[in-house]
Short mmCIF file of C-alpha atoms in Angstrom, two decimals:
data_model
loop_
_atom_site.label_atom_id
_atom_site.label_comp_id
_atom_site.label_asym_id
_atom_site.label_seq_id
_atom_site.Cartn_x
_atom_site.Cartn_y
_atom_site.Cartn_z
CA UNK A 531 -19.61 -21.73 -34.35
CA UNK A 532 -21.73 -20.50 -31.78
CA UNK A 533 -20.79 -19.87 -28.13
CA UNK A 534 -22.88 -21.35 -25.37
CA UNK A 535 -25.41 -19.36 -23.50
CA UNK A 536 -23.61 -16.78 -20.74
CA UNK A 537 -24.72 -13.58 -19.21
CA UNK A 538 -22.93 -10.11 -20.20
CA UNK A 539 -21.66 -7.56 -18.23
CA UNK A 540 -19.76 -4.26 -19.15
CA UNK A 541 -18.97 -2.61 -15.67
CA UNK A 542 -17.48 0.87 -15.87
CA UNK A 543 -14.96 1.00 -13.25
CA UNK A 544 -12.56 -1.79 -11.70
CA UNK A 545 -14.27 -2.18 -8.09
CA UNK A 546 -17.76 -3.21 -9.91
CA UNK A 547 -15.90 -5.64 -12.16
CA UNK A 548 -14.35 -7.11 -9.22
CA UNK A 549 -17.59 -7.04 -7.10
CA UNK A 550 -19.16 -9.17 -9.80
CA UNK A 551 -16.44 -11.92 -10.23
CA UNK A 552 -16.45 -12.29 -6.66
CA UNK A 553 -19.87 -12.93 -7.11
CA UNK A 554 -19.82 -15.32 -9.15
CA UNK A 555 -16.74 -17.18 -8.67
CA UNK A 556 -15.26 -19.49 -10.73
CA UNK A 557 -18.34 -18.95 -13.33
CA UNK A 558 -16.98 -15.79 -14.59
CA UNK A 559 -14.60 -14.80 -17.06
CA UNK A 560 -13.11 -11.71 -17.53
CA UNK A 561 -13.34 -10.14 -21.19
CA UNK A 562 -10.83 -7.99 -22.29
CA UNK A 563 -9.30 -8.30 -26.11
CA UNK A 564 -10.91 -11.79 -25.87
CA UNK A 565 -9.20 -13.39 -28.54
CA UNK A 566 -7.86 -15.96 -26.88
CA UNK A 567 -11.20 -16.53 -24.31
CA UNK A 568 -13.60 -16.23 -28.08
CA UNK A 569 -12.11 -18.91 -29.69
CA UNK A 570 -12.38 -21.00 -26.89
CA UNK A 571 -16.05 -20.66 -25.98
CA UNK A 572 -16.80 -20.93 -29.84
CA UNK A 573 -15.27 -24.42 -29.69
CA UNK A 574 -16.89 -24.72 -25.83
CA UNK A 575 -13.86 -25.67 -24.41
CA UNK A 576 -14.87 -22.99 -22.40
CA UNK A 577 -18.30 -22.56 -21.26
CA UNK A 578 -18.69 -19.40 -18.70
CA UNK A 579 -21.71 -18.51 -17.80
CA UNK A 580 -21.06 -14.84 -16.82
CA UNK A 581 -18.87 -12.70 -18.82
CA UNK A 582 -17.32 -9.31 -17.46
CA UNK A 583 -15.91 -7.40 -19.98
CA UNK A 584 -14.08 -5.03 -18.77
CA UNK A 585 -13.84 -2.70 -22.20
CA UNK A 586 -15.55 0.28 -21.12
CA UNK A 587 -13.36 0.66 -17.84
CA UNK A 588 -11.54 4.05 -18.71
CA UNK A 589 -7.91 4.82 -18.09
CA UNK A 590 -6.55 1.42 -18.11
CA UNK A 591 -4.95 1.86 -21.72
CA UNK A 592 -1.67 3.08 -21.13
CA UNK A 593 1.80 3.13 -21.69
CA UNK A 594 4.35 5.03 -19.24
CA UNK A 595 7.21 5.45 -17.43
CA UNK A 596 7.99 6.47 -14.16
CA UNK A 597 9.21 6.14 -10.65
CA UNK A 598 11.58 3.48 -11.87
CA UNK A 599 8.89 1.24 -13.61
CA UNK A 600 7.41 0.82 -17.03
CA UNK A 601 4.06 0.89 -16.18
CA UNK A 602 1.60 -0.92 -19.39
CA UNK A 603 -1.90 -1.00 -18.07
CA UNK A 604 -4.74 -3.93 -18.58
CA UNK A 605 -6.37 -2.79 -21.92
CA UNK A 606 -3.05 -1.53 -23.35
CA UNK A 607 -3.45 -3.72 -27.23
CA UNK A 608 -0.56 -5.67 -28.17
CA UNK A 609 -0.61 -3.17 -31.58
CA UNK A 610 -0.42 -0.23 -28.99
CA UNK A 611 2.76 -2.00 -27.93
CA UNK A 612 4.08 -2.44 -31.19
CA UNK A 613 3.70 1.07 -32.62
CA UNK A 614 4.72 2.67 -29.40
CA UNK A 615 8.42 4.87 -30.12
CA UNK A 616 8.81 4.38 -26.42
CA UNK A 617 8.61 0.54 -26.43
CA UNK A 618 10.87 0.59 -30.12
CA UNK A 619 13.72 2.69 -28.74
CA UNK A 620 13.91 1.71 -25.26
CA UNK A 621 12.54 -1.94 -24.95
CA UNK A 622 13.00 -3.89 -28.36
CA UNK A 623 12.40 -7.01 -26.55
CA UNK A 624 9.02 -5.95 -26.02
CA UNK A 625 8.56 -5.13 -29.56
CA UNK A 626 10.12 -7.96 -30.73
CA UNK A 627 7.59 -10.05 -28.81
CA UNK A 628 4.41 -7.97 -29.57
CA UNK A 629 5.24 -7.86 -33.24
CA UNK A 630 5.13 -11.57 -33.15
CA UNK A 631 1.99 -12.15 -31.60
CA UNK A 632 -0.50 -14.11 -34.03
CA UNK A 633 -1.35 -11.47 -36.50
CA UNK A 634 -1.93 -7.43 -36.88
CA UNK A 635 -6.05 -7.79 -36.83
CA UNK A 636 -5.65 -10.21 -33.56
CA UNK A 637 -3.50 -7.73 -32.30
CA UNK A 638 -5.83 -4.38 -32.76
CA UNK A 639 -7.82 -6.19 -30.10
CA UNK A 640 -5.71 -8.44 -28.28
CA UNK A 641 -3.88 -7.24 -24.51
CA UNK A 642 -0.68 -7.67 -23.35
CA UNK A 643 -2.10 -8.42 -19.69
CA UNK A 644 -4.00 -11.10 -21.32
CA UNK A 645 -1.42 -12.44 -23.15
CA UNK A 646 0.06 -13.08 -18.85
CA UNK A 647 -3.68 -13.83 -17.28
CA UNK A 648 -4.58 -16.27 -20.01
CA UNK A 649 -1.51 -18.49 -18.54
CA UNK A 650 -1.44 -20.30 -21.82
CA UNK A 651 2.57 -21.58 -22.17
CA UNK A 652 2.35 -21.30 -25.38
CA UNK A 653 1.69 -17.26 -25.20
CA UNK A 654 4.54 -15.13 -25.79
CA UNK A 655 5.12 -12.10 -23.59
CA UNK A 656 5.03 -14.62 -20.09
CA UNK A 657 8.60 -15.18 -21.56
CA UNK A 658 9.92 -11.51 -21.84
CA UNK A 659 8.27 -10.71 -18.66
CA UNK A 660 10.16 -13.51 -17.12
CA UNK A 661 13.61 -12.21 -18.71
CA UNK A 662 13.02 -8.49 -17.62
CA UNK A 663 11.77 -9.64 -13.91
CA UNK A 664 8.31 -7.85 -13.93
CA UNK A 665 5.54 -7.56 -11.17
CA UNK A 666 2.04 -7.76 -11.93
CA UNK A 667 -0.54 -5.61 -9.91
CA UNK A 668 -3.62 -7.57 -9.15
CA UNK A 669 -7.00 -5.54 -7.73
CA UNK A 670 -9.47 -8.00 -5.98
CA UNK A 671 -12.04 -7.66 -3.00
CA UNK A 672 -9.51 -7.23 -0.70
CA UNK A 673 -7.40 -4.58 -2.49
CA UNK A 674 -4.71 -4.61 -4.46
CA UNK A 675 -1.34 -6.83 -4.74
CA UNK A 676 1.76 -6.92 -6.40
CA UNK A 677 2.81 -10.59 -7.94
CA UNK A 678 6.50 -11.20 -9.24
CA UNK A 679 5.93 -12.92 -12.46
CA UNK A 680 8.40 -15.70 -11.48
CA UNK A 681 5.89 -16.64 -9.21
CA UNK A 682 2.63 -16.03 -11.09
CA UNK A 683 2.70 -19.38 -13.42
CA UNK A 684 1.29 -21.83 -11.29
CA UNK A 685 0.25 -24.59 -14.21
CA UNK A 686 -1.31 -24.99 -17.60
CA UNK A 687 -3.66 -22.03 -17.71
CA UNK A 688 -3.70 -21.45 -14.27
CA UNK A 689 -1.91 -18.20 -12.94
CA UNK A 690 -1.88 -17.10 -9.28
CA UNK A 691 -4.78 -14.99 -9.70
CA UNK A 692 -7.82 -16.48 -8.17
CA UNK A 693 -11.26 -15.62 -9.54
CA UNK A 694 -12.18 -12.35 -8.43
CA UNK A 695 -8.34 -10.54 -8.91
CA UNK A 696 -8.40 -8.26 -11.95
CA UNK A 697 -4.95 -8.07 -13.53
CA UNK A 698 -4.84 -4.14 -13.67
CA UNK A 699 -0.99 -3.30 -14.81
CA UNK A 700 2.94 -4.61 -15.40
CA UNK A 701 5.55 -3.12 -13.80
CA UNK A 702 8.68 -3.42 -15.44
CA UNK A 703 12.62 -1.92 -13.84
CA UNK A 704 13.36 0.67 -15.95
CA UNK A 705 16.35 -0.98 -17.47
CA UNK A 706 19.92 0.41 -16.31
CA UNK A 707 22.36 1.71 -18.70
CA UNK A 708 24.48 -0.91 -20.29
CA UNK A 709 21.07 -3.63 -20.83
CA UNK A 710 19.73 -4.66 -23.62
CA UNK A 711 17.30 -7.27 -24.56
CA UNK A 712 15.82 -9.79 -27.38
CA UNK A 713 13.26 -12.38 -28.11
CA UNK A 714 13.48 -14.59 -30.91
CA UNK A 715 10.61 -17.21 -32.28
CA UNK A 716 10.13 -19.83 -34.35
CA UNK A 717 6.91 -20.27 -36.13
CA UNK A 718 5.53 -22.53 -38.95
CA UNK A 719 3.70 -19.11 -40.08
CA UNK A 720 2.31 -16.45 -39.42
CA UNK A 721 0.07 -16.36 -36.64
CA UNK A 722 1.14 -20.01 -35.05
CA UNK A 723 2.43 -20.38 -31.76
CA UNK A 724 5.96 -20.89 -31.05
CA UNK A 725 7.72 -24.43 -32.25
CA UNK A 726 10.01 -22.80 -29.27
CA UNK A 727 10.87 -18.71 -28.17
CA UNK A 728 13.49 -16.90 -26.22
CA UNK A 729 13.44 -14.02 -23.91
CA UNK A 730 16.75 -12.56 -22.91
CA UNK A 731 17.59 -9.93 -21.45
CA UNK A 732 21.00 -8.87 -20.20
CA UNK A 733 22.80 -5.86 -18.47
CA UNK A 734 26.51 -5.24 -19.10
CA UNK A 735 28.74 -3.57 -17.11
CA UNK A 736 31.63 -1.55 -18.77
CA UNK A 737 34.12 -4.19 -18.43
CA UNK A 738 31.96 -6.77 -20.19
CA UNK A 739 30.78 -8.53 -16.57
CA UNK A 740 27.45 -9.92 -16.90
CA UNK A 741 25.79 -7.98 -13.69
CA UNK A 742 21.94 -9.46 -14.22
CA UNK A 743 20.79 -11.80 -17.22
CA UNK A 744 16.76 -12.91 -17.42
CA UNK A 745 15.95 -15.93 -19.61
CA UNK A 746 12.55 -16.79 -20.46
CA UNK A 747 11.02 -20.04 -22.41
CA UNK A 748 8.08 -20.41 -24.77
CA UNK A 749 6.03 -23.30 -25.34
CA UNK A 750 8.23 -25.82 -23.94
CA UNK A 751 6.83 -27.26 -20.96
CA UNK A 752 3.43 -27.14 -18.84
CA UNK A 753 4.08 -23.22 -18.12
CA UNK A 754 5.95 -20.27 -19.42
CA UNK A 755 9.80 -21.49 -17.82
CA UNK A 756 12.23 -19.13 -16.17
CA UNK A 757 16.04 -20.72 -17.19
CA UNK A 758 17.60 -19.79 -13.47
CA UNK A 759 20.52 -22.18 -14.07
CA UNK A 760 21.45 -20.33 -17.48
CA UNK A 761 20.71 -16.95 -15.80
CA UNK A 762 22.85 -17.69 -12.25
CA UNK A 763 25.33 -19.05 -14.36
CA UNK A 764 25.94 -15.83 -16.56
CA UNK A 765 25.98 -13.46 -13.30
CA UNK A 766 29.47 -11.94 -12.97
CA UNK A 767 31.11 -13.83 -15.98
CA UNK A 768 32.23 -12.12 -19.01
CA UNK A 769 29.29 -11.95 -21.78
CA UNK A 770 30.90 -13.78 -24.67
CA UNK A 771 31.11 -16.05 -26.56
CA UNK A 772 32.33 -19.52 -24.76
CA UNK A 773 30.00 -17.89 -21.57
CA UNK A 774 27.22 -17.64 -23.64
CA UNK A 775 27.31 -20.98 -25.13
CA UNK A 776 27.21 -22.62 -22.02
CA UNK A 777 24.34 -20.66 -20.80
CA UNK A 778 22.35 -21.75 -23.75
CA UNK A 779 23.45 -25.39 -22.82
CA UNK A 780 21.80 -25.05 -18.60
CA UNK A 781 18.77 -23.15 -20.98
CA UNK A 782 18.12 -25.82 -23.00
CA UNK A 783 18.52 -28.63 -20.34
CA UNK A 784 15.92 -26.45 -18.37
CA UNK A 785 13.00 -26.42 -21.09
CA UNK A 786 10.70 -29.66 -20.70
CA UNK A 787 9.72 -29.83 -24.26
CA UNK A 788 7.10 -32.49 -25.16
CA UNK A 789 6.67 -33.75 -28.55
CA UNK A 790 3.50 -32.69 -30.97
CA UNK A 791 3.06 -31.03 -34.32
CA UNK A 792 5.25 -28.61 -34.46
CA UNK A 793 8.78 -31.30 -33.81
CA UNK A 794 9.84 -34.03 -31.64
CA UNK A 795 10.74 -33.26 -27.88
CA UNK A 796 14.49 -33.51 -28.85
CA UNK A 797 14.33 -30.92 -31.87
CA UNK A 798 12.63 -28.25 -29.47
CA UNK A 799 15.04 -28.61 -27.10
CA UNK A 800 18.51 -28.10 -29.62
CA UNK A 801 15.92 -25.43 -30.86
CA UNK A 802 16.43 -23.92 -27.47
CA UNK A 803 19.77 -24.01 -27.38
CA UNK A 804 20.25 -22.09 -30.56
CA UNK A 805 17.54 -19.59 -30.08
CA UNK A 806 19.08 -18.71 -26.48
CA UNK A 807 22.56 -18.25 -28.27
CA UNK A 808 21.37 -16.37 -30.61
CA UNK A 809 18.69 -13.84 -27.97
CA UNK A 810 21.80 -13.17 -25.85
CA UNK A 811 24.36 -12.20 -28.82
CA UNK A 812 21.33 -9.93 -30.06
CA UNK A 813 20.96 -8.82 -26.19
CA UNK A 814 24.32 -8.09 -25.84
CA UNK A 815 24.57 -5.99 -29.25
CA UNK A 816 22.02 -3.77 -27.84
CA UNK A 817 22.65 -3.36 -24.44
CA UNK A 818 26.19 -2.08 -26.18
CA UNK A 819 24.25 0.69 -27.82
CA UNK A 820 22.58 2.02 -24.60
CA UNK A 821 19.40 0.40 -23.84
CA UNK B 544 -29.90 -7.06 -24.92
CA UNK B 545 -30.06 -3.47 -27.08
CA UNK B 546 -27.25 -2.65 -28.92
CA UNK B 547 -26.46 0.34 -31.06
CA UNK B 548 -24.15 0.27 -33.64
CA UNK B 549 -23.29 2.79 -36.27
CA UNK B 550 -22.22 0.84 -39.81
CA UNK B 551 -20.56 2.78 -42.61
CA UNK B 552 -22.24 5.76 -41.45
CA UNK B 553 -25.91 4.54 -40.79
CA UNK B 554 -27.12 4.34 -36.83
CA UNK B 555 -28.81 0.69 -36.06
CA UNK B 556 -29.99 -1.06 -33.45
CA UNK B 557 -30.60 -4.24 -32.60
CA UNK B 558 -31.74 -6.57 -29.71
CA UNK B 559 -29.52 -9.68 -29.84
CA UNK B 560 -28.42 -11.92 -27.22
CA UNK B 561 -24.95 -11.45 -25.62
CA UNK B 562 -23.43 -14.72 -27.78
CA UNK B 563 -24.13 -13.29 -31.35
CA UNK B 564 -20.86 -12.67 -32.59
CA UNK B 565 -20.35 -9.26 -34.45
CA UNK B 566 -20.46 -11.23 -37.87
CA UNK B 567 -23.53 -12.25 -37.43
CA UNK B 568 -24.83 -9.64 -36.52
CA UNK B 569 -23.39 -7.84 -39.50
CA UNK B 570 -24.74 -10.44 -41.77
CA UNK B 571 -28.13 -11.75 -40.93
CA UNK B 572 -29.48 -8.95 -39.07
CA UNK B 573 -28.51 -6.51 -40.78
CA UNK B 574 -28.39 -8.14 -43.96
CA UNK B 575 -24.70 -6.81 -45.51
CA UNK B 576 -23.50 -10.19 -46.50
CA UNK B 577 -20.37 -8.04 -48.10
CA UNK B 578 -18.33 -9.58 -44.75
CA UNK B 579 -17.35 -13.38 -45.15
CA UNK B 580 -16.65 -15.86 -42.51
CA UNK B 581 -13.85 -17.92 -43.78
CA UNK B 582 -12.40 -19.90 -41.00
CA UNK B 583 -14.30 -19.06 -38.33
CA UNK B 584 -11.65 -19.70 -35.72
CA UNK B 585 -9.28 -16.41 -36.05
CA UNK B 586 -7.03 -17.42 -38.71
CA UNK B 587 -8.28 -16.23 -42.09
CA UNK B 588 -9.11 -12.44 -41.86
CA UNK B 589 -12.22 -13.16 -44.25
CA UNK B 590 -14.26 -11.41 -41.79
CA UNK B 591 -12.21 -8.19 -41.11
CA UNK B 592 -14.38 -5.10 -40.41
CA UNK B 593 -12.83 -1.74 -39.29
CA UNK B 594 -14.13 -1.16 -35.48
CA UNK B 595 -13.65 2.18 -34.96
CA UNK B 596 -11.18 2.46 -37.86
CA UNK B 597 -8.77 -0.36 -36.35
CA UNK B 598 -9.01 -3.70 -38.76
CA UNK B 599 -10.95 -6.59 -36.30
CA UNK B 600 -12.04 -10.12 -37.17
CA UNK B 601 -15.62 -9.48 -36.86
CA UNK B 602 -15.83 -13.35 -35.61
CA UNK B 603 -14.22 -13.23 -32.66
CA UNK B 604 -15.60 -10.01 -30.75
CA UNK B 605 -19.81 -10.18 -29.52
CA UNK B 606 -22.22 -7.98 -31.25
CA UNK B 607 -22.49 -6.37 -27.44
CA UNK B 608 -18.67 -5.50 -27.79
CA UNK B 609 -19.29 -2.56 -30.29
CA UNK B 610 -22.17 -1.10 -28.59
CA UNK B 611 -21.95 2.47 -29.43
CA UNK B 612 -19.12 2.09 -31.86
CA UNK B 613 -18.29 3.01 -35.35
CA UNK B 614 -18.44 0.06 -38.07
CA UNK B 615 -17.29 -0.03 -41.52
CA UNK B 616 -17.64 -3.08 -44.13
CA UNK B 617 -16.79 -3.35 -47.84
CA UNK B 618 -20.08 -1.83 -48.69
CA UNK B 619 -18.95 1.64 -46.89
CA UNK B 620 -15.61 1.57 -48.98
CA UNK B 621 -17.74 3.04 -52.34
CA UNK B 622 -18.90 6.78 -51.89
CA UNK B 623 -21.15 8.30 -54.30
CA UNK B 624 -20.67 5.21 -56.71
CA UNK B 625 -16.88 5.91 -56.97
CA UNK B 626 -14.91 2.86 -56.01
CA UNK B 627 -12.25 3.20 -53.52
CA UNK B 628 -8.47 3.24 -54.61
CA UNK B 629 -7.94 0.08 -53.24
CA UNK B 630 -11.26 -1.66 -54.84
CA UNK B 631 -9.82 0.02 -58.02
CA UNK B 632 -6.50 -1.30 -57.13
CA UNK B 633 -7.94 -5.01 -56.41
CA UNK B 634 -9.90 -4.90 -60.06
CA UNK B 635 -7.21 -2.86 -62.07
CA UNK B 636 -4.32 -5.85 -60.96
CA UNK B 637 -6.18 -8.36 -60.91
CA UNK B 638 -5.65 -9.09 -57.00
CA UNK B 639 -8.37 -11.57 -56.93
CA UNK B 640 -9.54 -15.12 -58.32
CA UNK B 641 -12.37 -16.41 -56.24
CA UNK B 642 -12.79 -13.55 -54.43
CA UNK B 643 -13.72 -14.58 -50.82
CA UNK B 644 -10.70 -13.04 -48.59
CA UNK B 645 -11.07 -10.03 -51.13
CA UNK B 646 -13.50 -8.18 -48.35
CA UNK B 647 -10.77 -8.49 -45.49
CA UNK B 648 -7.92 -7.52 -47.79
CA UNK B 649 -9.46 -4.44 -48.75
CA UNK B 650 -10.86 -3.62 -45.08
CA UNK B 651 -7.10 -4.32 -44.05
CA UNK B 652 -5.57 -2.50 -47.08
CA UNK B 653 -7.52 0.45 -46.66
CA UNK B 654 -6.88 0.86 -42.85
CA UNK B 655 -3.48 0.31 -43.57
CA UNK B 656 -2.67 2.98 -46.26
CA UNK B 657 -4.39 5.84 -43.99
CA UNK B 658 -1.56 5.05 -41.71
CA UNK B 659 1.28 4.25 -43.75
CA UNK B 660 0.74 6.35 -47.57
CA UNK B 661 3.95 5.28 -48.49
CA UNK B 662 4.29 1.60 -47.65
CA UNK B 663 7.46 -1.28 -49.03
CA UNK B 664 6.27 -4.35 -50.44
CA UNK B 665 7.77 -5.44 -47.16
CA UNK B 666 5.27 -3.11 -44.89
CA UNK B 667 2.12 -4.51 -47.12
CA UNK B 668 3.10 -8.25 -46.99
CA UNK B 669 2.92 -7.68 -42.81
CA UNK B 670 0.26 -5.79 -43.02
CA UNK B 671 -1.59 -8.17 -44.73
CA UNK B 672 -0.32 -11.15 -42.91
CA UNK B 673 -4.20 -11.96 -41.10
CA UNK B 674 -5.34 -12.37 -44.08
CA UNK B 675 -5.17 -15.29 -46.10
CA UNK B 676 -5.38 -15.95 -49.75
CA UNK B 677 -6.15 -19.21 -51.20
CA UNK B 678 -5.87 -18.53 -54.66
CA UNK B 679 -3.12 -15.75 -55.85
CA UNK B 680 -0.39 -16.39 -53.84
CA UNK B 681 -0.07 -12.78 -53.27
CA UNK B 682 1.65 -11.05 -55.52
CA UNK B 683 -1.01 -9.35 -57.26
CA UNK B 684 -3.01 -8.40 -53.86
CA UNK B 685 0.54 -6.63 -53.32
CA UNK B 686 0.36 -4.74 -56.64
CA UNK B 687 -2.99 -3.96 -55.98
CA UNK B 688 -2.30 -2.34 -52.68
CA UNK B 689 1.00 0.01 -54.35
CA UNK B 690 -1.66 0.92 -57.25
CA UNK B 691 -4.04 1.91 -54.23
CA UNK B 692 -1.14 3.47 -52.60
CA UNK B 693 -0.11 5.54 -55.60
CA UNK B 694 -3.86 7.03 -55.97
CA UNK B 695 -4.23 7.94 -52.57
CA UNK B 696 -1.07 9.72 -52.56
CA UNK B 697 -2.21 11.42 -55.67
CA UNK B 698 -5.14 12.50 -53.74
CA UNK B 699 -7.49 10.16 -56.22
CA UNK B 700 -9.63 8.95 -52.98
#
């Protein structure tokens, strides 16, 4: 299959990628990993006519922490995330989630600021980004702006970026001492989206209290879905089990699951309830063991 | 629009337009028809090429995408007419029956054992999990990768 017609560029640094969406608008694309964006233009469901890939931008691969944040930059590949010993030892839920992500060739190319910008509900990290209450830094024509994630899902592939903001970086808290975190998907196989998926992430205080909890939904309704009933209602209660049962209750009555291929509307939604259960025992095991 | 490439260790270029995906440009301009397209919509790993050592499907990145990269296809994995452990792998256990994902799996395999030498059947099986097979149901493309495994370790490359 053969993409329609489009002009290429491969700017070098962020400002001329930005100077050239905002020239051309809503005709543009950005190209980063593009294996969501190829697939789509090969079956012309979408049909830009100006491509900016931003590939050959330099230092925009990276991993790090500091000043309180992990910082994962715009052409950071979801198999950068997975092999990372920072991301395995001190945020499994990101592993979890990147390890999951359609398959290891997709992933040499794919990026985890994609995975957001695409705004697909179907994608996977929007979830964990949700549960671990990121920011996103956006860079357009007039500078640069920081988007809470909770606020960044506007619709069905439609973020709160507007056509000439570059999605340069996630900020993440660096997680206290005492949290812990897990996402959990079901698949048909390898490489499928989610049937449903679970983001939580949790921080314990020594005498069990709940102090924050972050819940985040896959594939269930018309954008990635933040469960704040299941989250408020976990704040300051002790983490087990009957507390965590009832969360997964408000989680599941949250998700607006619709039905297709992959199960009936009601199926997702029990599927919800189980997969939250079973995201905040795993959550709360590791946030017992440090981070 | 010029593009340079470098394939298995020959410089080319090439003046394609920005929509030729890398596949194509792998197999009808330069003519190395080694590299399949299966699917042709992500799934089936037929088309794997190494881009700068990392395993890609070759369908879904533009020809323009590896200007002034490093490719390698099944026809690079043979030096000197000596098969590659894991071509010798895929023949010696019979980790083939038609023959078409056979390509990707050894562009994936071999990618895969320079970064893990000593893999589980466990390791492999995720490794390979872009690629599909039609035909074996596995279990000898597994074999084939631990006899390719044990070679390379034994410094047989």
């Amino acid at each position: 299959m053969i993409p329609g017609v489009f002009e290429y560029y491969a700017p070098t640094s962020i400002r001329e990628a930005v100077d050239l969406l905002a020239r051309h608008g809503e005709d543009a694309k950005i190209l980063s990993g593009g294996q969501s964006l190829i697939p789509l233009m090969k079956l012309r469901l979408a049909t830009p006519q100006y491509l900016v890939e931003i590939n050959r931008i330099r230092g925009l691969a990276y991993i790090r922490e500091g000043d309180g944040v992990l910082r994962i930059g715009a052409l950071t590949r979801e198999s950068d995330l997975e092999e990372s010993d920072l991301i395995r030892t001190r945020y499994p839920i990101l592993h979890d989630t990147s390890k999951v992500i359609a398959d290891p060739l997709v992933r040499n190319l794919a990026t985890v600021c994609g995975n957001l910008a695409h705004g697909d509900p179907a994608n996977d990290h929007p979830a964990t980004m949700l549960a671990l209450g990121a920011e996103l830094v956006a860079v357009g024509p007039k500078g640069e702006r920081r988007i809470p994630v909770a606020s960044f899902f506007t619709g069905p592939f439609t973020t709160a970026l507007t056509p000439s903001e570059i999605l340069t970086e996630i900020l993440i808290p660096i997680p206290t001492p005492g949290s812990g975190g897990a996402y959990l998907k079901l698949e048909r196989k390898v490489g499928d989206f989610a049937t449903a998926a679970v983001a939580a992430q949790v921080s314990v205080r020594d005498n069990g209290m709940c102090e924050r909890a972050g819940i985040g939904l896959t594939n269930v309704g018309p954008t990635p879905i933040k469960a704040r009933k299941a989250e408020d209602f976990l704040h300051g209660k002790p983490l087990d089990a009957a507390a965590i049962r009832q969360a997964a209750q408000l989680a599941a009555g949250e998700a607006q699951p619709t039905s297709d291929l992959r199960g009936p509307a009601e199926y997702k939604r029990d599927l919800v309830r189980v997969l939250t259960t079973r995201a905040l025992e795993k959550a709360r095991e590791r946030a017992g063991g440090g981070r | 629009m010029l593009v340079h490439v470098t394939v298995n260790g020959e410089k080319h270029e090439a003046n394609v337009e920005p929509r030729l995906l890398l596949v194509h440009l792998i197999r009808d301009v330069l003519r190395l028809t080694g590299t399949h397209i299966g699917c042709d919509t992500t799934h089936c790993g037929a088309c794997t090429i190494l881009l700068d050592g990392r395993p890609v499907k070759s369908c879904t990145i533009f020809a323009v995408q590896a200007h002034g990269r490093e490719i390698m296809t099944v026809e690079g994995l043979e030096q000197d007419g000596k098969l590659h452990p894991v071509q010798e792998g895929f023949s010696q256990e019979h980790g083939l029956q038609c023959g078409y994902c056979t390509p990707g799996m050894l562009m994936t395999s071999s990618a895969f054992l320079r970064k893990n030498p000593d893999p589980t059947e466990e390791e492999i099986r995720w490794a390979i999990s872009g690629n599909l097979c039609r035909c074996t149901g596995y279990v000898n493309i597994v074999k084939a990768v631990q006899f390719a495994a044990a070679k390379l370790r034994q410094g047989g490359a």
